[in-house]
Backbone as numpy.savetxt, mean C-alpha at the origin, in Angstrom:
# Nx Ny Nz CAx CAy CAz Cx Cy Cz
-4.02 2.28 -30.13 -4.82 3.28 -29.41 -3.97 3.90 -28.30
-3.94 5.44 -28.27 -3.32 6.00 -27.49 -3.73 5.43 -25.50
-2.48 4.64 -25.20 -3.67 4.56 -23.74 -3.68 5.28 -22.84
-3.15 6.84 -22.90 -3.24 8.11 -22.29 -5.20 8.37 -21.96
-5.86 7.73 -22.80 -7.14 8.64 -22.85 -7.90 7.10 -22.83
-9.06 7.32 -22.42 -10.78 6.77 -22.15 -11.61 7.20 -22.76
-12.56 6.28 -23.00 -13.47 6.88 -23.64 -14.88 6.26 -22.70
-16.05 7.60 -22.52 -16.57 7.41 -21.61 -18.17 7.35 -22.63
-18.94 6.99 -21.94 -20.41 6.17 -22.86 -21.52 7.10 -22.50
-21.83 7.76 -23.44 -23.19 8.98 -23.69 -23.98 8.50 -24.57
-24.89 7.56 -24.22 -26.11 7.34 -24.93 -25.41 5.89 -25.77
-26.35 6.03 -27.19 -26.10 4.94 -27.79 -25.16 5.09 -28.77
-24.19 4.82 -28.81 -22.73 5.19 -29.71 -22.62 6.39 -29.82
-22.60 6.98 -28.51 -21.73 8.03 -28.25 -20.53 7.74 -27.42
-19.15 8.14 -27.91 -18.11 7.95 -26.88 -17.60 9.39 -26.64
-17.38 9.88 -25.29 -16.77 11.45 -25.19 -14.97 10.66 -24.52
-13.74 11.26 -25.59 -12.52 10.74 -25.24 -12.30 11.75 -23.83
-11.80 11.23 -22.88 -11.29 11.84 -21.91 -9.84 11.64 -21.44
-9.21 12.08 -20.54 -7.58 11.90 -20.49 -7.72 10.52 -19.38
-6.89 9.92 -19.13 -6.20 8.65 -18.50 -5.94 9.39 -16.94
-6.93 9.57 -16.38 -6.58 9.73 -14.95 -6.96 8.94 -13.62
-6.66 8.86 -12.68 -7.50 8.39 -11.31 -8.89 8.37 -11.38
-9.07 9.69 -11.13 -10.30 10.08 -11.00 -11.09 10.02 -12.38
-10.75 9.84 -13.50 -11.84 9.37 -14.97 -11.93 8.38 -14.52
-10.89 7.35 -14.36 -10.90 5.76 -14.46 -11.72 5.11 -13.59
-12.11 6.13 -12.07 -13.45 5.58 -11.24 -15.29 6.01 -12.11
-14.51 7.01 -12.94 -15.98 7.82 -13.23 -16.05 6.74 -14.43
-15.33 5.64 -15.79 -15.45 5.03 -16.25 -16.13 3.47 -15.30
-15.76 3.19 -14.58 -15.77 2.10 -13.79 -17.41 2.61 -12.91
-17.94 3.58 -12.55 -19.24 3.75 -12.14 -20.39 3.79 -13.32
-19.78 4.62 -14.61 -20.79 5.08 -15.39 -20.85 3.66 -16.12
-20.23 2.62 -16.40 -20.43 1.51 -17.33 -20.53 0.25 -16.47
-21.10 0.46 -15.32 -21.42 -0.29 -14.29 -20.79 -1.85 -14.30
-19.30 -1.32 -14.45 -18.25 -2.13 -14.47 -17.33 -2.51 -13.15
-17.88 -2.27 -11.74 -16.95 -2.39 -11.03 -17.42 -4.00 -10.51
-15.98 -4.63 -9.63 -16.20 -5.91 -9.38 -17.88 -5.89 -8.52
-18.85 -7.09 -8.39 -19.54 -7.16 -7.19 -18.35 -7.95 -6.46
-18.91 -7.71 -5.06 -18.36 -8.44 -3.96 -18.33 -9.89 -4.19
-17.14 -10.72 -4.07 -17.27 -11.95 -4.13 -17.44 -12.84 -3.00
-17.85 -14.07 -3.41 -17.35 -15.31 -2.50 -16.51 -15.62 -2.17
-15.80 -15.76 -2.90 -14.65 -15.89 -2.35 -13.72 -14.21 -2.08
-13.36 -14.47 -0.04 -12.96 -13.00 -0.24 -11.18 -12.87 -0.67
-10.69 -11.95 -0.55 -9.55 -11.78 -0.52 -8.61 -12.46 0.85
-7.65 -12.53 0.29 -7.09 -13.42 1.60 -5.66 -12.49 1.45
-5.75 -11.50 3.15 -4.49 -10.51 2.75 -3.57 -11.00 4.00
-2.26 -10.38 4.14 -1.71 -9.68 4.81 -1.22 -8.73 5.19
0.01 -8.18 5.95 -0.08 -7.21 6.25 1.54 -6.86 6.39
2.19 -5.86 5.68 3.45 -5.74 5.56 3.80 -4.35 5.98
4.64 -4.30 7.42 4.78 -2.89 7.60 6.08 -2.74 7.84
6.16 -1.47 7.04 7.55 -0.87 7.07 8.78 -0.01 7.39
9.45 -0.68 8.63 10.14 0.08 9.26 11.76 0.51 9.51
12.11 1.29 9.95 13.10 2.11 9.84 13.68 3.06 11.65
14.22 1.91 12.23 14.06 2.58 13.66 15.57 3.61 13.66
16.51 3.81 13.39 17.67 4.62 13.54 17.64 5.71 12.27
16.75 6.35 12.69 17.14 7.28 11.12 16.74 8.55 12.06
17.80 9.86 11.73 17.21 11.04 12.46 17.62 11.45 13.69
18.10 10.60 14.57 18.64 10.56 16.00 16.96 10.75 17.33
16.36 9.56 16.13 15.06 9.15 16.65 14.46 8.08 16.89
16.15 7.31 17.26 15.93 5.64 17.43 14.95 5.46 18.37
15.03 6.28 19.79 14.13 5.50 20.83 12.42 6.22 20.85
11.99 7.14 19.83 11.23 7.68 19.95 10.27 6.88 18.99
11.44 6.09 18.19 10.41 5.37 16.81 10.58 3.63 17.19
11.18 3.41 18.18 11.70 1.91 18.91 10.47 2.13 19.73
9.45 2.81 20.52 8.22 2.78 21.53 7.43 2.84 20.24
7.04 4.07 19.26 6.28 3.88 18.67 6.08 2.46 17.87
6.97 2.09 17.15 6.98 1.14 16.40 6.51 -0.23 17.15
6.97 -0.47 18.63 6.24 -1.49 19.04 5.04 -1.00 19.33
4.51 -0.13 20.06 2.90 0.46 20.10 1.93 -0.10 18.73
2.68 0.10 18.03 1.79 0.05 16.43 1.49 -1.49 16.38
3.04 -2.26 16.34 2.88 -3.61 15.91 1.53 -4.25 17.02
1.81 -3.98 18.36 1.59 -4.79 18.93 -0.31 -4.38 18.54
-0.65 -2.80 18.06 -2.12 -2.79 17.90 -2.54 -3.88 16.89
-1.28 -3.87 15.90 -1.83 -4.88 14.52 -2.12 -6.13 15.36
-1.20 -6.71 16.04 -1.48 -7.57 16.79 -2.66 -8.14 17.60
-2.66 -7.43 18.27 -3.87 -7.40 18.63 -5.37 -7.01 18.51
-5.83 -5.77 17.32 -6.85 -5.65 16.88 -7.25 -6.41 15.68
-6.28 -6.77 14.44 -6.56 -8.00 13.47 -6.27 -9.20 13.57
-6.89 -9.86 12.76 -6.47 -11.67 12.89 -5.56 -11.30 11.68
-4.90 -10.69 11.27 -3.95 -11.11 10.03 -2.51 -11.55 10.60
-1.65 -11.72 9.73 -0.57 -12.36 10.05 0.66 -10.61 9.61
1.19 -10.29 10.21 2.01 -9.65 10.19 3.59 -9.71 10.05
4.07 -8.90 8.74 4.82 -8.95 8.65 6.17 -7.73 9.20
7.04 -8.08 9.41 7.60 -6.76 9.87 9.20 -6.21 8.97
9.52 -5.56 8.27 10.75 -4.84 8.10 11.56 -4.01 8.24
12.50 -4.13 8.69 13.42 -3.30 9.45 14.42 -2.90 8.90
15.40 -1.25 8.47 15.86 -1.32 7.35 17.44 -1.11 8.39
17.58 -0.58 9.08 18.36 0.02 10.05 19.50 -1.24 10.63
18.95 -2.55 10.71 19.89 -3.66 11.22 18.98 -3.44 13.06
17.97 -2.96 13.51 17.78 -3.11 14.67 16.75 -3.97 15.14
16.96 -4.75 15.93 16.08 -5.80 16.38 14.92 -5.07 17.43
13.42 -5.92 17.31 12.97 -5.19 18.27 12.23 -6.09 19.12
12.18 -6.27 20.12 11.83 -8.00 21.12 10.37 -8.00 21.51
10.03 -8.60 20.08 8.31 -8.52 19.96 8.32 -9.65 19.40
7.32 -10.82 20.20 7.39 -12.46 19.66 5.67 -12.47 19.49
5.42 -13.16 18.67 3.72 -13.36 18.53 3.66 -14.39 17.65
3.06 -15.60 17.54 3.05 -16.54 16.55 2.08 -15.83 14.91
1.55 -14.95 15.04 1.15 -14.28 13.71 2.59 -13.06 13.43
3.39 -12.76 13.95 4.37 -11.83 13.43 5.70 -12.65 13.20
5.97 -12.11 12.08 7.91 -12.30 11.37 8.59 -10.95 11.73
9.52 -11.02 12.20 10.22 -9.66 12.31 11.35 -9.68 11.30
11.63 -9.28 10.51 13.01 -9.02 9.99 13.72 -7.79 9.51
14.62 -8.06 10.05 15.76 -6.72 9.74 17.10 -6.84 9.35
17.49 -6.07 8.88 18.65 -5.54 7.58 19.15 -4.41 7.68
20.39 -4.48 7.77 21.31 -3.03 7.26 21.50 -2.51 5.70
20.59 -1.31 5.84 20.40 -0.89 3.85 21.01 0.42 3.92
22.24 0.65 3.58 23.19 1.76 3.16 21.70 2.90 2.71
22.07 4.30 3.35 21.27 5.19 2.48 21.28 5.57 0.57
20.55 5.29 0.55 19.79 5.43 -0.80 19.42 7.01 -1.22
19.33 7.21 -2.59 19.31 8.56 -3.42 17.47 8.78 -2.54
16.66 8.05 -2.31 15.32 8.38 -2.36 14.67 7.73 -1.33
13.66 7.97 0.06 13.38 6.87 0.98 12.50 6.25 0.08
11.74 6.57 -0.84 11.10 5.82 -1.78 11.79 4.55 -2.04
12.94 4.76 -2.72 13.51 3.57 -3.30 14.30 2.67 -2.17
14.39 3.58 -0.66 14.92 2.79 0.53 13.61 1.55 1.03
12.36 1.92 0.78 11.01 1.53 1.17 10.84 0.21 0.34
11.38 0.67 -1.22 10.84 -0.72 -2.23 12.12 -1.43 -2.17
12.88 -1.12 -1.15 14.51 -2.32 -1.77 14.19 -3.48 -0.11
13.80 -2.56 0.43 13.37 -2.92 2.07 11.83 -4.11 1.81
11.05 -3.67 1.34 10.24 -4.85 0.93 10.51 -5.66 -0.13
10.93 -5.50 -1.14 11.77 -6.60 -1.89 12.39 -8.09 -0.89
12.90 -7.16 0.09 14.27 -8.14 0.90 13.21 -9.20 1.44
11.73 -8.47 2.17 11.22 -9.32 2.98 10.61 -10.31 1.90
10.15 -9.89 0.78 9.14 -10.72 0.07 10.28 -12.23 -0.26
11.47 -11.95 -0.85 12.40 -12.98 -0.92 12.30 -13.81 0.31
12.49 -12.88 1.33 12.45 -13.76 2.62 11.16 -14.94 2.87
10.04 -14.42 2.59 9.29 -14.95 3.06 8.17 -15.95 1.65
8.93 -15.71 1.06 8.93 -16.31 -0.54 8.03 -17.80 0.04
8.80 -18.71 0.36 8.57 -19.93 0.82 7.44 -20.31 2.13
6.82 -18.90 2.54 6.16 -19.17 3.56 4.68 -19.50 3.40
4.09 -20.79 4.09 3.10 -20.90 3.82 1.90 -20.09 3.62
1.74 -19.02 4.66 0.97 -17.71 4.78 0.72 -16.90 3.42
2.12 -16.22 3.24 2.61 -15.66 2.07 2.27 -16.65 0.82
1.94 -17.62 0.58 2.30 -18.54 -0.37 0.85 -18.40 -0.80
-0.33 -18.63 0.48 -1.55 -18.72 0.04 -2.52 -17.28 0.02
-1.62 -16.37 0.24 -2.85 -15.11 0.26 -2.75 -14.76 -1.11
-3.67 -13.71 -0.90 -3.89 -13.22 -2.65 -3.59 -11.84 -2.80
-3.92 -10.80 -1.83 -3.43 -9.76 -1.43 -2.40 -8.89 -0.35
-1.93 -7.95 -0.36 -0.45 -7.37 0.62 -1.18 -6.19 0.77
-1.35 -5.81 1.83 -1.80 -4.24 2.73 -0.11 -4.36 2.99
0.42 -2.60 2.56 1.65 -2.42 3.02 1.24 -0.88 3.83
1.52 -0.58 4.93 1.31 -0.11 5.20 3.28 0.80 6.30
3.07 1.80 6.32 4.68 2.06 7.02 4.06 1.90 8.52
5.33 1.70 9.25 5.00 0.72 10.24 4.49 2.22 11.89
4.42 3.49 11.10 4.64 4.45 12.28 2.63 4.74 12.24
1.95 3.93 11.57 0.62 3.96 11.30 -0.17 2.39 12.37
-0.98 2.66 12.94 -2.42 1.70 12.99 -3.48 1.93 12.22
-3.92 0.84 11.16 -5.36 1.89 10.88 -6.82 0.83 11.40
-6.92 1.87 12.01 -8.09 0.92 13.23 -9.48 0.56 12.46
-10.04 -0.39 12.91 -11.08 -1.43 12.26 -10.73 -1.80 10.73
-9.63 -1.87 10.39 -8.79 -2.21 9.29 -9.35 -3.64 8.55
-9.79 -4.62 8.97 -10.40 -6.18 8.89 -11.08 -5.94 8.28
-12.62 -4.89 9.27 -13.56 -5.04 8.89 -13.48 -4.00 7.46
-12.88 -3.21 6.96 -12.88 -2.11 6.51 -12.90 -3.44 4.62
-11.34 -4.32 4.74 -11.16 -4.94 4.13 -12.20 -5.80 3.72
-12.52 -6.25 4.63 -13.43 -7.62 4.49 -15.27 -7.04 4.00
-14.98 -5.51 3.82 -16.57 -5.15 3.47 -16.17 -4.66 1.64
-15.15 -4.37 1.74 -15.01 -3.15 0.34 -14.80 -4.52 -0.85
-15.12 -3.75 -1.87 -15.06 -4.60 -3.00 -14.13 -5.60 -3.28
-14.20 -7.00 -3.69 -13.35 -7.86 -3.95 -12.65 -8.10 -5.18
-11.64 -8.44 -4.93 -10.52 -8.98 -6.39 -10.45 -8.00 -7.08
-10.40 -6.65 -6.57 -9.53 -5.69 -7.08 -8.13 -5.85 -6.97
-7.11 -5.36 -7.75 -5.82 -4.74 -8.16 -5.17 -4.33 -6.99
-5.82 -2.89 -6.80 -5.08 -2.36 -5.95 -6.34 -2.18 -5.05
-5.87 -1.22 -3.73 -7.10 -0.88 -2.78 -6.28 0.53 -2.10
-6.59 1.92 -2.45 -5.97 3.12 -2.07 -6.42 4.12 -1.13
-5.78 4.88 -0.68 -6.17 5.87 -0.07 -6.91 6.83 -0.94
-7.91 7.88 -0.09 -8.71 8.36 -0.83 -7.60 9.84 -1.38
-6.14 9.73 -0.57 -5.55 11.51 -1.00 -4.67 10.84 -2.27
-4.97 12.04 -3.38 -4.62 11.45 -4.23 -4.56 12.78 -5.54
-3.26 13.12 -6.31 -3.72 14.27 -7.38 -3.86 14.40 -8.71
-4.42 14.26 -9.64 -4.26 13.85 -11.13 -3.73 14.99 -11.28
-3.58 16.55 -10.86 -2.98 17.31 -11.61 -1.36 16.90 -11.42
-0.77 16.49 -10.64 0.61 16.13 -10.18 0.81 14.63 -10.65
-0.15 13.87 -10.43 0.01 12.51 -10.97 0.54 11.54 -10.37
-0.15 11.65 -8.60 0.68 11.32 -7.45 -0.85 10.60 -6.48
-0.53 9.46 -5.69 -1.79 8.66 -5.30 -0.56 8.77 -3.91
-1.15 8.89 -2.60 -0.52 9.02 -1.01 -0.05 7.57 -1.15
0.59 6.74 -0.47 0.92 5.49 -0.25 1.64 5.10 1.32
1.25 5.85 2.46 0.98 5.64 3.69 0.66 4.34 3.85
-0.34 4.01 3.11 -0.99 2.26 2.62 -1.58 1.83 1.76
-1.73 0.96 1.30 -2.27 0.49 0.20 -2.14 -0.84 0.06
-2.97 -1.35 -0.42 -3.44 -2.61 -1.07 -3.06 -3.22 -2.11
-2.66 -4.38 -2.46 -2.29 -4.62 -4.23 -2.45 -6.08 -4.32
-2.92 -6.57 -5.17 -2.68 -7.74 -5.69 -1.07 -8.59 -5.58
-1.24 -9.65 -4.61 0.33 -10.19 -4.41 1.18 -10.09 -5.81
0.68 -10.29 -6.76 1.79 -11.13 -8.11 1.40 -9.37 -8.44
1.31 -8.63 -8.53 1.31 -7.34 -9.09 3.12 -6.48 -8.11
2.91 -6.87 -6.70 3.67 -5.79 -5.63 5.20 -5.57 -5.93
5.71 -6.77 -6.33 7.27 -6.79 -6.98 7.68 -5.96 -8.23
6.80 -6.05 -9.40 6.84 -5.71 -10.32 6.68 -3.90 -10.29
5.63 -3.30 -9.59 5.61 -1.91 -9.03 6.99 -1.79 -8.28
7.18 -2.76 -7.25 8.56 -1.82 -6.24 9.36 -2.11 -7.56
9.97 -2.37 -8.35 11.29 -2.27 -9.10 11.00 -1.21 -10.02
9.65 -0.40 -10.60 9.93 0.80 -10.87 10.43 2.00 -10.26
10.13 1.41 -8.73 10.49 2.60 -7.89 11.98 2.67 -7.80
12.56 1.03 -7.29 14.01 1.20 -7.29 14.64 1.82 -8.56
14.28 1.77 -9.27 14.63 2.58 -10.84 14.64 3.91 -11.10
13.88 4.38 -10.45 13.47 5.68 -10.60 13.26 6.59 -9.37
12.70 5.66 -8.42 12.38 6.47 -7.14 10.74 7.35 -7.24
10.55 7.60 -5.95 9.12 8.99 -6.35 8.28 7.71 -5.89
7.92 7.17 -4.78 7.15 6.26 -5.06 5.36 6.52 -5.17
5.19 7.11 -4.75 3.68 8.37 -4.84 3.93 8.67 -6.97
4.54 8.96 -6.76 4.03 9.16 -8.55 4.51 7.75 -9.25
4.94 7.05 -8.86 5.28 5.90 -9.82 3.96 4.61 -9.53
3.42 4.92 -8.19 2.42 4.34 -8.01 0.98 5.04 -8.89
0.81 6.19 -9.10 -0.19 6.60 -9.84 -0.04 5.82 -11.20
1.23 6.22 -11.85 1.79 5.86 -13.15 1.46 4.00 -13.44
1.82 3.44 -12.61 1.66 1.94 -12.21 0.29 1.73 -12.41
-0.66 2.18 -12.08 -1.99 1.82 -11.90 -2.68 2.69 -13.61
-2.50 3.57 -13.79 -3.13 4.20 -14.71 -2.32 3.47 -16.28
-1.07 2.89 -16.11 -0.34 2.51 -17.40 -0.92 1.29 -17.32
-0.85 0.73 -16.19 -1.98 -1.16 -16.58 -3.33 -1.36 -16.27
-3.60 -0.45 -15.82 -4.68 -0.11 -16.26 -5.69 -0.98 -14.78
-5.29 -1.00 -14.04 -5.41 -1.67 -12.71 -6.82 -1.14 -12.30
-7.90 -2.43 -12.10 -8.87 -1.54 -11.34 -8.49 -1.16 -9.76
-9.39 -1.05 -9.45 -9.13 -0.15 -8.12 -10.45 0.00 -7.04
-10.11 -0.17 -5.70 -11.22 0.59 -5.36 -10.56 1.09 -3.66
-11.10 2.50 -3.18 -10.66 3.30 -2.48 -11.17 3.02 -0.80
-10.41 3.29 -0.07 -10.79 2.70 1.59 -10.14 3.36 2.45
-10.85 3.65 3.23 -10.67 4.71 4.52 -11.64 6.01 4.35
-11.16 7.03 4.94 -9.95 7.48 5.48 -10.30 6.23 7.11
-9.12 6.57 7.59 -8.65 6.05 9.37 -8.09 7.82 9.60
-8.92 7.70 10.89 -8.40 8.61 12.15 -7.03 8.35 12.59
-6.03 9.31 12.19 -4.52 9.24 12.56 -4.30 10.49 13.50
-3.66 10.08 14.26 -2.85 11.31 14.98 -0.86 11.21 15.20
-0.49 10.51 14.12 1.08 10.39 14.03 1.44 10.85 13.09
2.51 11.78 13.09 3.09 12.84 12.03 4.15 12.03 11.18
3.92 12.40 9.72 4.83 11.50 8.79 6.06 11.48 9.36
7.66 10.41 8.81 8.53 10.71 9.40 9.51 11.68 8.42
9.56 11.91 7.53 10.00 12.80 6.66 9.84 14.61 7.08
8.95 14.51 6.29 8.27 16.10 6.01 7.71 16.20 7.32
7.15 15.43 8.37 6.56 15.76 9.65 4.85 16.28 9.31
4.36 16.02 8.68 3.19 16.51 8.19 2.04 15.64 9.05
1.29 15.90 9.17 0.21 15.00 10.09 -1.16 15.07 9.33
-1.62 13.80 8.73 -2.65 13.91 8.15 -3.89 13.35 8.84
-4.85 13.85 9.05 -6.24 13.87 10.25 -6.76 12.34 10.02
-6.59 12.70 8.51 -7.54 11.27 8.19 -6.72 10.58 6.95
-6.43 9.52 7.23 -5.56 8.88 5.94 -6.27 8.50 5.33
């Protein structure tokens, strides 16, 4: 069976084939009243953010922000925080829920594929850690973001989903935002090495989810007022 296409349920053995998109794959998952209920047992996440302080000749502008951010994770969630640093720069922030680590990563063809070689490094790192060992889910989020009431946001939305996404997202382009997102731990490795492969991480993440077919369910937007670091774009609501 082609797995480009769905087939969606009209009556009693009726199937209408539709194409393999984002947006079918929620309208399959509502109309066949197939999505997870909330469980008992909830998800048990953390929180992996990803940073990059010397890039741009915007070390000290993203060295304040970047502690501003950590220290909100810090202090507005009980999660355990992780931190990556791609640049080799240390940043003197101690908290018994935060790991800091950092690395010197030669520039790369794509920050996409600078982003998935940069969390790769930490997940090795922290391979053995008890925290890491027992959660079930990874919020990765880049580290120039807070997204406020984030816990509660988690701890209400559907359980033992796949992934957990932002709502910006395009089936005509074939591209899901990844500012942050959610994934199933034993799923997150296997996605970043398409990226290191290919790069594009916004379309390889659509591709990722729609080729395995990953359920899903969508969270936020959060009130932002920090402009991407790339393109500089500022999105209202992530």
């Amino acid at each position: 069976m082609n797995s480009n296409f769905l087939f969606l349920t009209r009556g009693r053995n009726k199937k209408i084939k539709i194409k393999r998109t984002l947006h079918n794959i929620n309208r399959i998952h509502n109309n066949n009243n197939n999505i997870h209920n909330l469980s008992l047992n909830k998800n048990k996440w953390i929180v992996i953010l990803t940073t990059a302080v010397n890039i741009n000749n915007e070390s000290e502008y993203r060295k304040k922000l970047y502690k501003k951010q950590i220290s909100n994770w810090l202090r507005y969630t009980n999660h355990y925080i992780y931190v990556i640093e791609s640049t080799g720069v240390y940043l003197n922030i101690t908290h018994e829920r935060l790991k800091y680590v950092s690395f010197y990563l030669p520039k790369l063809a794509s920050s996409s594929q600078s982003e998935a070689v940069s969390i790769l490094h930490i997940l090795n790192n922290i391979k053995n850690d008890p925290v890491y060992m027992e959660c079930t889910h990874i919020l990765k989020v880049t580290g120039r973001y807070f997204l406020q009431n984030i816990s509660n946001v988690l701890n209400n939305s559907i359980q033992d989903m796949d992934v957990y996404l932002q709502h910006h997202f395009n089936d005509i382009i074939r591209s899901q935002n990844t500012e942050y997102f959610g994934i199933r731990k034993t799923l997150l490795e296997k996605f970043l090495l398409t990226v290191v492969k290919e790069g594009l991480i916004e379309h390889k993440f659509y591709e990722f989810i729609v080729k395995n077919k990953l359920s899903f369910a969508r969270i936020g937007p959060f009130i932002n007022n920090i402009a991407r670091g790339g393109d500089k774009q500022l999105i209202r609501y992530l």
